[in-house]
PDB file of C-alpha atoms and ligand atoms in Angstrom:
ATOM      1  CA  UNK E 159    -143.613 171.185  63.436  1.00 48.00           C
ATOM      2  CA  UNK E 160    -140.309 172.391  62.013  1.00 52.00           C
ATOM      3  CA  UNK E 161    -138.526 170.087  64.441  1.00 51.00           C
ATOM      4  CA  UNK E 162    -140.454 167.160  62.985  1.00 49.00           C
ATOM      5  CA  UNK E 163    -139.487 168.147  59.409  1.00 49.00           C
ATOM      6  CA  UNK E 164    -135.882 168.474  60.516  1.00 57.00           C
ATOM      7  CA  UNK E 165    -136.059 165.056  62.049  1.00 52.00           C
ATOM      8  CA  UNK E 166    -137.510 163.483  58.858  1.00 48.00           C
ATOM      9  CA  UNK E 167    -134.849 165.135  56.669  1.00 50.00           C
ATOM     10  CA  UNK E 168    -132.107 163.937  58.958  1.00 52.00           C
ATOM     11  CA  UNK E 169    -133.524 160.461  58.928  1.00 41.00           C
ATOM     12  CA  UNK E 170    -133.610 160.419  55.113  1.00 47.00           C
ATOM     13  CA  UNK E 171    -130.039 161.716  54.910  1.00 47.00           C
ATOM     14  CA  UNK E 172    -128.798 159.132  57.351  1.00 47.00           C
ATOM     15  CA  UNK E 173    -130.662 156.441  55.480  1.00 53.00           C
ATOM     16  CA  UNK E 174    -129.104 157.356  52.118  1.00 50.00           C
ATOM     17  CA  UNK E 175    -125.685 157.591  53.740  1.00 45.00           C
ATOM     18  CA  UNK E 176    -126.036 154.107  55.110  1.00 42.00           C
ATOM     19  CA  UNK E 177    -127.251 152.876  51.715  1.00 44.00           C
ATOM     20  CA  UNK E 178    -124.314 154.492  49.915  1.00 46.00           C
ATOM     21  CA  UNK E 179    -121.798 152.961  52.278  1.00 43.00           C
ATOM     22  CA  UNK E 180    -123.475 149.623  51.815  1.00 43.00           C
ATOM     23  CA  UNK E 181    -123.379 149.938  48.007  1.00 42.00           C
ATOM     24  CA  UNK E 182    -119.738 151.026  47.855  1.00 45.00           C
ATOM     25  CA  UNK E 183    -118.607 148.253  50.113  1.00 43.00           C
ATOM     26  CA  UNK E 184    -120.255 145.560  48.058  1.00 40.00           C
ATOM     27  CA  UNK E 185    -120.059 146.612  44.422  1.00 44.00           C
ATOM     28  CA  UNK E 186    -117.718 149.234  43.038  1.00 47.00           C
ATOM     29  CA  UNK E 187    -115.241 151.045  45.219  1.00 50.00           C
ATOM     30  CA  UNK E 188    -113.202 153.766  43.600  1.00 53.00           C
ATOM     31  CA  UNK E 189    -109.769 152.483  44.636  1.00 76.00           C
ATOM     32  CA  UNK E 190    -107.354 153.877  42.115  1.00 80.00           C
ATOM     33  CA  UNK E 191    -107.942 157.397  40.770  1.00 79.00           C
ATOM     34  CA  UNK E 192    -110.336 157.188  37.778  1.00 82.00           C
ATOM     35  CA  UNK E 193    -110.526 153.391  38.091  1.00 91.00           C
ATOM     36  CA  UNK E 194    -113.167 151.125  39.589  1.00 91.00           C
ATOM     37  CA  UNK E 195    -112.372 148.105  41.658  1.00 90.00           C
ATOM     38  CA  UNK E 196    -114.558 145.141  42.364  1.00 90.00           C
ATOM     39  CA  UNK E 197    -114.154 141.896  44.214  1.00 86.00           C
ATOM     40  CA  UNK E 198    -115.471 139.612  41.503  1.00 69.00           C
ATOM     41  CA  UNK E 199    -116.726 136.063  41.898  1.00 57.00           C
ATOM     42  CA  UNK E 200    -115.125 134.865  38.713  1.00 50.00           C
ATOM     43  CA  UNK E 201    -117.357 136.577  36.157  1.00 49.00           C
ATOM     44  CA  UNK E 202    -118.988 134.149  33.738  1.00 45.00           C
ATOM     45  CA  UNK E 203    -117.614 131.028  35.350  1.00 42.00           C
ATOM     46  CA  UNK E 204    -113.999 131.541  34.299  1.00 45.00           C
ATOM     47  CA  UNK E 205    -111.636 128.901  35.594  1.00 44.00           C
ATOM     48  CA  UNK E 206    -109.234 131.327  37.290  1.00 49.00           C
ATOM     49  CA  UNK E 207    -111.775 132.186  40.002  1.00 55.00           C
ATOM     50  CA  UNK E 208    -112.432 135.505  41.742  1.00 73.00           C
ATOM     51  CA  UNK E 209    -110.122 138.187  42.999  1.00 85.00           C
ATOM     52  CA  UNK E 210    -109.869 141.909  42.581  1.00 91.00           C
ATOM     53  CA  UNK E 211    -110.617 143.514  39.220  1.00 94.00           C
ATOM     54  CA  UNK E 212    -109.541 147.058  38.384  1.00 95.00           C
ATOM     55  CA  UNK E 213    -111.331 148.745  35.486  1.00 94.00           C
ATOM     56  CA  UNK E 214    -109.736 151.883  34.015  1.00 94.00           C
ATOM     57  CA  UNK E 215    -111.209 151.564  30.532  1.00 95.00           C
ATOM     58  CA  UNK E 216    -111.943 154.620  28.408  1.00 95.00           C
ATOM     59  CA  UNK E 217    -110.531 157.199  30.852  1.00 93.00           C
ATOM     60  CA  UNK E 218    -108.194 159.117  28.484  1.00 93.00           C
ATOM     61  CA  UNK E 219    -105.266 157.873  30.591  1.00 94.00           C
ATOM     62  CA  UNK E 220    -101.805 158.716  29.217  1.00 95.00           C
ATOM     63  CA  UNK E 221     -99.954 156.917  32.010  1.00 94.00           C
ATOM     64  CA  UNK E 222    -100.440 153.673  33.851  1.00 94.00           C
ATOM     65  CA  UNK E 223    -101.965 154.320  37.315  1.00 93.00           C
ATOM     66  CA  UNK E 224     -99.397 153.684  40.027  1.00 90.00           C
ATOM     67  CA  UNK E 225    -101.917 152.971  42.791  1.00 88.00           C
ATOM     68  CA  UNK E 226    -103.342 149.660  41.602  1.00 92.00           C
ATOM     69  CA  UNK E 227    -103.690 147.365  44.672  1.00 91.00           C
ATOM     70  CA  UNK E 228    -101.069 144.633  44.743  1.00 88.00           C
ATOM     71  CA  UNK E 229    -103.572 141.788  45.059  1.00 90.00           C
ATOM     72  CA  UNK E 230    -105.348 142.681  41.789  1.00 94.00           C
ATOM     73  CA  UNK E 231    -106.000 139.795  39.406  1.00 95.00           C
ATOM     74  CA  UNK E 232    -107.392 141.658  36.385  1.00 95.00           C
ATOM     75  CA  UNK E 233    -106.551 145.113  35.035  1.00 96.00           C
ATOM     76  CA  UNK E 234    -108.460 146.698  32.152  1.00 97.00           C
ATOM     77  CA  UNK E 235    -106.679 149.699  30.620  1.00 97.00           C
ATOM     78  CA  UNK E 236    -108.260 149.437  27.175  1.00 97.00           C
ATOM     79  CA  UNK E 237    -109.479 152.441  25.160  1.00 97.00           C
ATOM     80  CA  UNK E 238    -107.035 154.931  26.688  1.00 97.00           C
ATOM     81  CA  UNK E 239    -104.228 157.114  25.291  1.00 97.00           C
ATOM     82  CA  UNK E 240    -101.177 155.160  26.434  1.00 97.00           C
ATOM     83  CA  UNK E 241     -98.225 155.503  24.030  1.00 97.00           C
ATOM     84  CA  UNK E 242     -95.562 153.370  25.670  1.00 96.00           C
ATOM     85  CA  UNK E 243     -95.135 150.858  28.475  1.00 96.00           C
ATOM     86  CA  UNK E 244     -92.072 151.688  30.571  1.00 96.00           C
ATOM     87  CA  UNK E 245     -89.848 149.108  32.236  1.00 95.00           C
ATOM     88  CA  UNK E 246     -91.258 147.578  35.447  1.00 94.00           C
ATOM     89  CA  UNK E 247     -94.665 149.182  34.795  1.00 95.00           C
ATOM     90  CA  UNK E 248     -96.497 146.400  36.633  1.00 95.00           C
ATOM     91  CA  UNK E 249     -93.961 145.021  39.104  1.00 91.00           C
ATOM     92  CA  UNK E 250     -95.606 144.378  42.442  1.00 90.00           C
ATOM     93  CA  UNK E 251     -98.785 143.030  40.836  1.00 94.00           C
ATOM     94  CA  UNK E 252     -97.608 139.468  41.328  1.00 93.00           C
ATOM     95  CA  UNK E 253    -101.149 138.048  41.269  1.00 94.00           C
ATOM     96  CA  UNK E 254    -102.116 139.547  37.915  1.00 96.00           C
ATOM     97  CA  UNK E 255    -103.749 136.992  35.629  1.00 96.00           C
ATOM     98  CA  UNK E 256    -105.181 139.210  32.899  1.00 96.00           C
ATOM     99  CA  UNK E 257    -103.968 142.546  31.522  1.00 97.00           C
ATOM    100  CA  UNK E 258    -105.889 144.399  28.826  1.00 97.00           C
ATOM    101  CA  UNK E 259    -103.973 147.173  27.052  1.00 98.00           C
ATOM    102  CA  UNK E 260    -105.902 147.004  23.804  1.00 97.00           C
ATOM    103  CA  UNK E 261    -107.135 150.039  21.839  1.00 97.00           C
ATOM    104  CA  UNK E 262    -104.413 152.463  22.938  1.00 97.00           C
ATOM    105  CA  UNK E 263    -101.695 154.277  20.945  1.00 97.00           C
ATOM    106  CA  UNK E 264     -98.827 152.119  22.157  1.00 97.00           C
ATOM    107  CA  UNK E 265     -95.828 152.289  19.813  1.00 97.00           C
ATOM    108  CA  UNK E 266     -93.179 151.078  22.222  1.00 95.00           C
ATOM    109  CA  UNK E 267     -92.780 148.348  24.809  1.00 96.00           C
ATOM    110  CA  UNK E 268     -89.609 149.000  26.765  1.00 96.00           C
ATOM    111  CA  UNK E 269     -87.350 146.137  27.801  1.00 95.00           C
ATOM    112  CA  UNK E 270     -88.689 144.619  31.009  1.00 94.00           C
ATOM    113  CA  UNK E 271     -92.111 146.241  30.555  1.00 95.00           C
ATOM    114  CA  UNK E 272     -93.882 143.193  32.004  1.00 96.00           C
ATOM    115  CA  UNK E 273     -91.177 142.201  34.478  1.00 94.00           C
ATOM    116  CA  UNK E 274     -92.542 140.491  37.582  1.00 93.00           C
ATOM    117  CA  UNK E 275     -95.644 139.080  35.872  1.00 95.00           C
ATOM    118  CA  UNK E 276     -93.962 135.966  34.489  1.00 91.00           C
ATOM    119  CA  UNK E 277     -95.348 133.428  36.916  1.00 89.00           C
ATOM    120  CA  UNK E 278     -98.936 134.681  37.069  1.00 94.00           C
ATOM    121  CA  UNK E 279    -100.032 136.390  33.836  1.00 96.00           C
ATOM    122  CA  UNK E 280    -102.094 134.211  31.515  1.00 96.00           C
ATOM    123  CA  UNK E 281    -103.606 136.681  29.097  1.00 97.00           C
ATOM    124  CA  UNK E 282    -102.147 139.882  27.697  1.00 97.00           C
ATOM    125  CA  UNK E 283    -104.153 141.949  25.229  1.00 97.00           C
ATOM    126  CA  UNK E 284    -102.055 144.337  23.116  1.00 97.00           C
ATOM    127  CA  UNK E 285    -104.381 144.324  20.128  1.00 97.00           C
ATOM    128  CA  UNK E 286    -105.392 147.486  18.259  1.00 97.00           C
ATOM    129  CA  UNK E 287    -102.305 149.523  19.115  1.00 98.00           C
ATOM    130  CA  UNK E 288     -99.522 151.073  16.982  1.00 97.00           C
ATOM    131  CA  UNK E 289     -96.817 148.466  17.496  1.00 97.00           C
ATOM    132  CA  UNK E 290     -94.519 148.117  14.478  1.00 95.00           C
ATOM    133  CA  UNK E 291     -91.284 146.802  15.971  1.00 94.00           C
ATOM    134  CA  UNK E 292     -91.062 143.656  18.035  1.00 93.00           C
ATOM    135  CA  UNK E 293     -88.845 143.954  21.105  1.00 93.00           C
ATOM    136  CA  UNK E 294     -88.331 140.440  22.533  1.00 94.00           C
ATOM    137  CA  UNK E 295     -86.786 141.872  25.726  1.00 94.00           C
ATOM    138  CA  UNK E 296     -90.092 143.455  26.696  1.00 95.00           C
ATOM    139  CA  UNK E 297     -91.663 139.981  26.978  1.00 95.00           C
ATOM    140  CA  UNK E 298     -88.837 138.497  29.072  1.00 91.00           C
ATOM    141  CA  UNK E 299     -90.030 135.613  31.240  1.00 89.00           C
ATOM    142  CA  UNK E 300     -93.629 135.935  30.031  1.00 94.00           C
ATOM    143  CA  UNK E 301     -95.430 132.728  29.055  1.00 93.00           C
ATOM    144  CA  UNK E 302     -98.864 134.280  28.621  1.00 95.00           C
ATOM    145  CA  UNK E 303    -101.120 134.111  25.605  1.00 96.00           C
ATOM    146  CA  UNK E 304    -100.868 137.520  23.970  1.00 96.00           C
ATOM    147  CA  UNK E 305    -103.188 139.117  21.461  1.00 97.00           C
ATOM    148  CA  UNK E 306    -100.910 141.011  19.067  1.00 96.00           C
ATOM    149  CA  UNK E 307    -103.424 141.495  16.257  1.00 95.00           C
ATOM    150  CA  UNK E 308    -104.423 144.808  14.671  1.00 96.00           C
ATOM    151  CA  UNK E 309    -100.993 146.414  14.952  1.00 96.00           C
ATOM    152  CA  UNK E 310     -98.997 147.874  12.010  1.00 95.00           C
ATOM    153  CA  UNK E 311     -96.195 145.286  12.250  1.00 94.00           C
ATOM    154  CA  UNK E 312     -93.080 145.935  10.200  1.00 92.00           C
ATOM    155  CA  UNK E 313     -91.668 142.549   9.236  1.00 90.00           C
ATOM    156  CA  UNK E 314     -87.911 142.521   8.736  1.00 89.00           C
ATOM    157  CA  UNK E 315     -84.845 140.500   9.659  1.00 90.00           C
ATOM    158  CA  UNK E 316     -84.914 141.859  13.232  1.00 91.00           C
ATOM    159  CA  UNK E 317     -88.462 140.625  13.761  1.00 91.00           C
ATOM    160  CA  UNK E 318     -87.617 137.246  12.272  1.00 89.00           C
ATOM    161  CA  UNK E 319     -84.650 136.822  14.601  1.00 90.00           C
ATOM    162  CA  UNK E 320     -86.605 138.084  17.636  1.00 91.00           C
ATOM    163  CA  UNK E 321     -89.537 135.674  17.347  1.00 90.00           C
ATOM    164  CA  UNK E 322     -87.767 132.530  18.588  1.00 89.00           C
ATOM    165  CA  UNK E 323     -86.478 134.477  21.599  1.00 91.00           C
ATOM    166  CA  UNK E 324     -89.842 134.853  23.358  1.00 93.00           C
ATOM    167  CA  UNK E 325     -91.581 132.359  25.627  1.00 93.00           C
ATOM    168  CA  UNK E 326     -95.104 133.611  24.859  1.00 94.00           C
ATOM    169  CA  UNK E 327     -97.635 130.959  23.965  1.00 93.00           C
ATOM    170  CA  UNK E 328     -96.741 130.212  20.327  1.00 91.00           C
ATOM    171  CA  UNK E 329    -100.255 130.948  19.096  1.00 92.00           C
ATOM    172  CA  UNK E 330     -99.671 134.583  20.159  1.00 93.00           C
ATOM    173  CA  UNK E 331     -97.192 135.095  17.336  1.00 92.00           C
ATOM    174  CA  UNK E 332     -99.740 134.184  14.687  1.00 91.00           C
ATOM    175  CA  UNK E 333    -101.275 137.585  15.464  1.00 92.00           C
ATOM    176  CA  UNK E 334     -98.282 139.320  13.881  1.00 92.00           C
ATOM    177  CA  UNK E 335     -99.597 140.252  10.463  1.00 92.00           C
ATOM    178  CA  UNK E 336     -97.114 142.256   8.378  1.00 91.00           C
ATOM    179  CA  UNK E 337     -98.308 145.681   7.294  1.00 91.00           C
ATOM    180  CA  UNK E 338     -94.925 146.647   5.827  1.00 91.00           C
ATOM    181  CA  UNK E 339     -91.779 144.635   5.213  1.00 88.00           C
ATOM    182  CA  UNK E 340     -88.096 144.949   4.461  1.00 83.00           C
ATOM    183  CA  UNK E 341     -87.174 143.920   1.801  1.00 81.00           C
ATOM    184  CA  UNK E 342     -90.475 144.881   0.233  1.00 78.00           C
ATOM    185  CA  UNK E 343     -90.212 142.455  -2.691  1.00 73.00           C
ATOM    186  CA  UNK E 344     -90.639 139.516  -0.307  1.00 72.00           C
ATOM    187  CA  UNK E 345     -94.378 140.301  -0.477  1.00 71.00           C
ATOM    188  CA  UNK E 346     -95.271 139.253   3.047  1.00 77.00           C
ATOM    189  CA  UNK E 347     -97.541 142.266   3.500  1.00 80.00           C
ATOM    190  CA  UNK E 348    -100.923 141.266   4.862  1.00 82.00           C
ATOM    191  CA  UNK E 349     -99.699 137.814   5.852  1.00 83.00           C
ATOM    192  CA  UNK E 350     -99.337 136.278   9.283  1.00 85.00           C
ATOM    193  CA  UNK E 351     -95.553 136.115   9.368  1.00 82.00           C
ATOM    194  CA  UNK E 352     -95.167 133.000  11.481  1.00 77.00           C
ATOM    195  CA  UNK E 353     -97.282 131.007   9.035  1.00 75.00           C
ATOM    196  CA  UNK E 354     -94.843 131.686   6.171  1.00 76.00           C
ATOM    197  CA  UNK E 355     -92.035 129.226   6.890  1.00 69.00           C
ATOM    198  CA  UNK E 356     -90.201 129.733   3.571  1.00 76.00           C
ATOM    199  CA  UNK E 357     -89.750 133.471   3.884  1.00 79.00           C
ATOM    200  CA  UNK E 358     -86.239 134.564   4.882  1.00 84.00           C
ATOM    201  CA  UNK E 359     -86.064 138.304   5.457  1.00 82.00           C
ATOM    202  CA  UNK E 360     -82.454 137.980   6.601  1.00 85.00           C
ATOM    203  CA  UNK E 361     -81.245 136.812   3.188  1.00 79.00           C
ATOM    204  CA  UNK E 362     -80.412 140.354   2.046  1.00 70.00           C
ATOM    205  CA  UNK E 363     -78.502 141.065   5.238  1.00 68.00           C
ATOM    206  CA  UNK E 364     -76.534 137.835   4.814  1.00 71.00           C
ATOM    207  CA  UNK E 365     -75.715 138.859   1.231  1.00 74.00           C
ATOM    208  CA  UNK E 366     -74.536 142.279   2.430  1.00 76.00           C
ATOM    209  CA  UNK E 367     -72.330 140.619   5.036  1.00 78.00           C
ATOM    210  CA  UNK E 368     -70.835 138.383   2.347  1.00 80.00           C
ATOM    211  CA  UNK E 369     -70.043 141.382   0.147  1.00 81.00           C
ATOM    212  CA  UNK E 370     -68.450 143.229   3.066  1.00 83.00           C
ATOM    213  CA  UNK E 371     -66.336 140.160   3.834  1.00 86.00           C
ATOM    214  CA  UNK E 372     -65.183 139.961   0.203  1.00 88.00           C
ATOM    215  CA  UNK E 373     -64.237 143.656   0.165  1.00 87.00           C
ATOM    216  CA  UNK E 374     -62.216 143.268   3.370  1.00 87.00           C
ATOM    217  CA  UNK E 375     -60.450 140.178   2.046  1.00 89.00           C
ATOM    218  CA  UNK E 376     -59.679 141.901  -1.236  1.00 87.00           C
ATOM    219  CA  UNK E 377     -58.253 144.855   0.698  1.00 89.00           C
ATOM    220  CA  UNK E 378     -55.934 142.607   2.689  1.00 92.00           C
ATOM    221  CA  UNK E 379     -54.865 140.774  -0.418  1.00 88.00           C
ATOM    222  CA  UNK E 380     -54.009 144.052  -2.198  1.00 90.00           C
ATOM    223  CA  UNK E 381     -51.982 145.223   0.793  1.00 91.00           C
ATOM    224  CA  UNK E 382     -49.985 141.995   0.959  1.00 89.00           C
ATOM    225  CA  UNK E 383     -49.268 142.087  -2.798  1.00 90.00           C
ATOM    226  CA  UNK E 384     -48.196 145.754  -2.709  1.00 90.00           C
ATOM    227  CA  UNK E 385     -45.898 145.023   0.207  1.00 88.00           C
ATOM    228  CA  UNK E 386     -44.337 142.106  -1.609  1.00 91.00           C
ATOM    229  CA  UNK E 387     -43.810 144.212  -4.747  1.00 89.00           C
ATOM    230  CA  UNK E 388     -42.286 147.009  -2.686  1.00 89.00           C
ATOM    231  CA  UNK E 389     -40.040 144.557  -0.826  1.00 87.00           C
ATOM    232  CA  UNK E 390     -38.753 142.947  -4.022  1.00 88.00           C
ATOM    233  CA  UNK E 391     -38.145 146.363  -5.659  1.00 89.00           C
ATOM    234  CA  UNK E 392     -36.277 147.727  -2.627  1.00 86.00           C
ATOM    235  CA  UNK E 393     -34.141 144.610  -2.438  1.00 86.00           C
ATOM    236  CA  UNK E 394     -33.369 144.760  -6.115  1.00 87.00           C
ATOM    237  CA  UNK E 395     -32.213 148.344  -5.675  1.00 84.00           C
ATOM    238  CA  UNK E 396     -30.075 147.334  -2.692  1.00 85.00           C
ATOM    239  CA  UNK E 397     -28.571 144.395  -4.507  1.00 83.00           C
ATOM    240  CA  UNK E 398     -27.778 146.574  -7.515  1.00 86.00           C
ATOM    241  CA  UNK E 399     -26.090 149.201  -5.328  1.00 85.00           C
ATOM    242  CA  UNK E 400     -24.103 146.565  -3.475  1.00 82.00           C
ATOM    243  CA  UNK E 401     -22.961 145.023  -6.746  1.00 84.00           C
ATOM    244  CA  UNK E 402     -21.842 148.400  -8.081  1.00 86.00           C
ATOM    245  CA  UNK E 403     -19.963 149.028  -4.869  1.00 80.00           C
ATOM    246  CA  UNK E 404     -18.207 145.709  -5.116  1.00 80.00           C
ATOM    247  CA  UNK E 405     -17.313 146.373  -8.741  1.00 83.00           C
ATOM    248  CA  UNK E 406     -15.868 149.786  -7.860  1.00 82.00           C
ATOM    249  CA  UNK E 407     -13.399 148.176  -5.387  1.00 77.00           C
ATOM    250  CA  UNK E 408     -10.044 146.658  -6.423  1.00 69.00           C
ATOM    251  CA  UNK E 409     -10.431 142.881  -6.591  1.00 62.00           C
ATOM    252  CA  UNK E 410      -7.914 142.070  -3.824  1.00 57.00           C
ATOM    253  CA  UNK E 411      -9.571 144.385  -1.335  1.00 58.00           C
ATOM    254  CA  UNK E 412     -12.854 142.806  -2.237  1.00 52.00           C
ATOM    255  CA  UNK E 413     -11.423 139.364  -1.462  1.00 55.00           C
ATOM    256  CA  UNK E 414      -9.987 140.416   1.891  1.00 57.00           C
ATOM    257  CA  UNK E 415     -13.322 142.004   2.763  1.00 55.00           C
ATOM    258  CA  UNK E 416     -15.087 138.778   1.910  1.00 55.00           C
ATOM    259  CA  UNK E 417     -12.779 136.735   4.124  1.00 55.00           C
ATOM    260  CA  UNK E 418     -13.167 139.211   7.006  1.00 56.00           C
ATOM    261  CA  UNK E 419     -16.926 138.938   6.671  1.00 53.00           C
ATOM    262  CA  UNK E 420     -16.635 135.172   6.837  1.00 53.00           C
ATOM    263  CA  UNK E 421     -14.371 135.354   9.909  1.00 53.00           C
ATOM    264  CA  UNK E 422     -16.821 137.612  11.717  1.00 54.00           C
ATOM    265  CA  UNK E 423     -19.633 135.255  10.847  1.00 50.00           C
ATOM    266  CA  UNK E 424     -17.627 132.348  12.235  1.00 48.00           C
TER     267      UNK E 424
HETATM  268  C1  NAG K  72     -99.313 144.135  49.381  1.00 76.33           C
HETATM  269  O1  NAG K  72     -98.618 145.180  50.008  1.00 76.33           O
HETATM  270  C2  NAG K  72     -98.719 145.162  51.440  1.00 76.33           C
HETATM  271  C3  NAG K  72     -97.998 146.372  51.982  1.00 76.33           C
HETATM  272  O2  NAG K  72     -98.049 147.439  51.139  1.00 76.33           O
HETATM  273  C4  NAG K  72     -98.114 143.874  51.964  1.00 76.33           C
HETATM  274  O3  NAG K  72     -98.245 143.818  53.370  1.00 76.33           O
HETATM  275  C5  NAG K  72     -98.805 142.693  51.347  1.00 76.33           C
HETATM  276  O4  NAG K  72     -98.168 141.495  51.749  1.00 76.33           O
HETATM  277  C6  NAG K  72     -98.777 142.795  49.842  1.00 76.33           C
HETATM  278  N1  NAG K  72     -99.595 141.718  49.290  1.00 76.33           N
HETATM  279  C7  NAG K  72     -99.181 140.983  48.254  1.00 76.33           C
HETATM  280  C8  NAG K  72    -100.165 139.959  47.803  1.00 76.33           C
HETATM  281  O5  NAG K  72     -98.109 141.110  47.706  1.00 76.33           O
HETATM  282  C1  NAG K  73    -107.708 139.925  19.731  1.00 76.33           C
HETATM  283  O1  NAG K  73    -108.140 141.254  19.672  1.00 76.33           O
HETATM  284  C2  NAG K  73    -109.024 141.519  18.610  1.00 76.33           C
HETATM  285  C3  NAG K  73    -109.291 143.019  18.548  1.00 76.33           C
HETATM  286  O2  NAG K  73    -109.129 143.661  19.762  1.00 76.33           O
HETATM  287  C4  NAG K  73    -110.282 140.709  18.803  1.00 76.33           C
HETATM  288  O3  NAG K  73    -111.192 140.977  17.746  1.00 76.33           O
HETATM  289  C5  NAG K  73    -109.913 139.236  18.813  1.00 76.33           C
HETATM  290  O4  NAG K  73    -111.029 138.474  19.091  1.00 76.33           O
HETATM  291  C6  NAG K  73    -108.866 138.955  19.855  1.00 76.33           C
HETATM  292  N1  NAG K  73    -108.374 137.589  19.704  1.00 76.33           N
HETATM  293  C7  NAG K  73    -108.355 136.714  20.695  1.00 76.33           C
HETATM  294  C8  NAG K  73    -107.807 135.381  20.391  1.00 76.33           C
HETATM  295  O5  NAG K  73    -108.770 136.995  21.801  1.00 76.33           O
END
């Protein structure tokens, strides 16, 4: 009797084990710590087809997982606690098409943060973060469409000069809405910066440069004038002394001296 019960229990256990293996193999395998991987079939008929998807959403992550498989096509890291994206954070993921970093606390994108993704990445979500300063070097080589909305952008001359230096899809930059600005009186706060073609936030800096240039030129001018004045004064003194010396000599001696000077010159 007990042997029969044992047998039934074992059978059930084996059955569930087989089921579990079956499930894991076909749906969600835990591949990267705290992330779920799936071999999707394209999800909703997207044009870019299937491939591996890694979901690490809402996991309180403070760092980007380093064990994402290198054939992954989509990575979801939204709703975590990331604060910065270091250089080369995703190199090796050369098949990545979509990267979602939205709803984190990202304040900084280091130069080369997305290096290695240039030829594959099509969509980059950086919305709802804490980005204020635009670092064009972090987007080097990237031609993706980026979502840069819902960030506290600080619009200043640096940002204005940085914008033309990125290859992102131009529509991405319309997501830069100024929360603060420098100079403040330009009143671009709350506006999509790219859509304000007349605003020149570099005008103040240009003015400052002009003033600095003027000060330097004035300084040089003063130095030249003082030198000239000094030179003339010193010469006058010399000339006066020489004249007095000549006067103090008997006239004949003076003449002979003059002739000797001439002979030496000749
Ligand atoms: C992924 O890495 C393995 C070795 O770690 C390598 O053999 C393979 O070619 C790589 N695949 C891609 C798509 O880069
Ligand atoms: C960008 O992100 C915001 C917030 O995360 C979202 O509401 C919006 O639809 C996104 N825009 C695009 C073009 O995907």
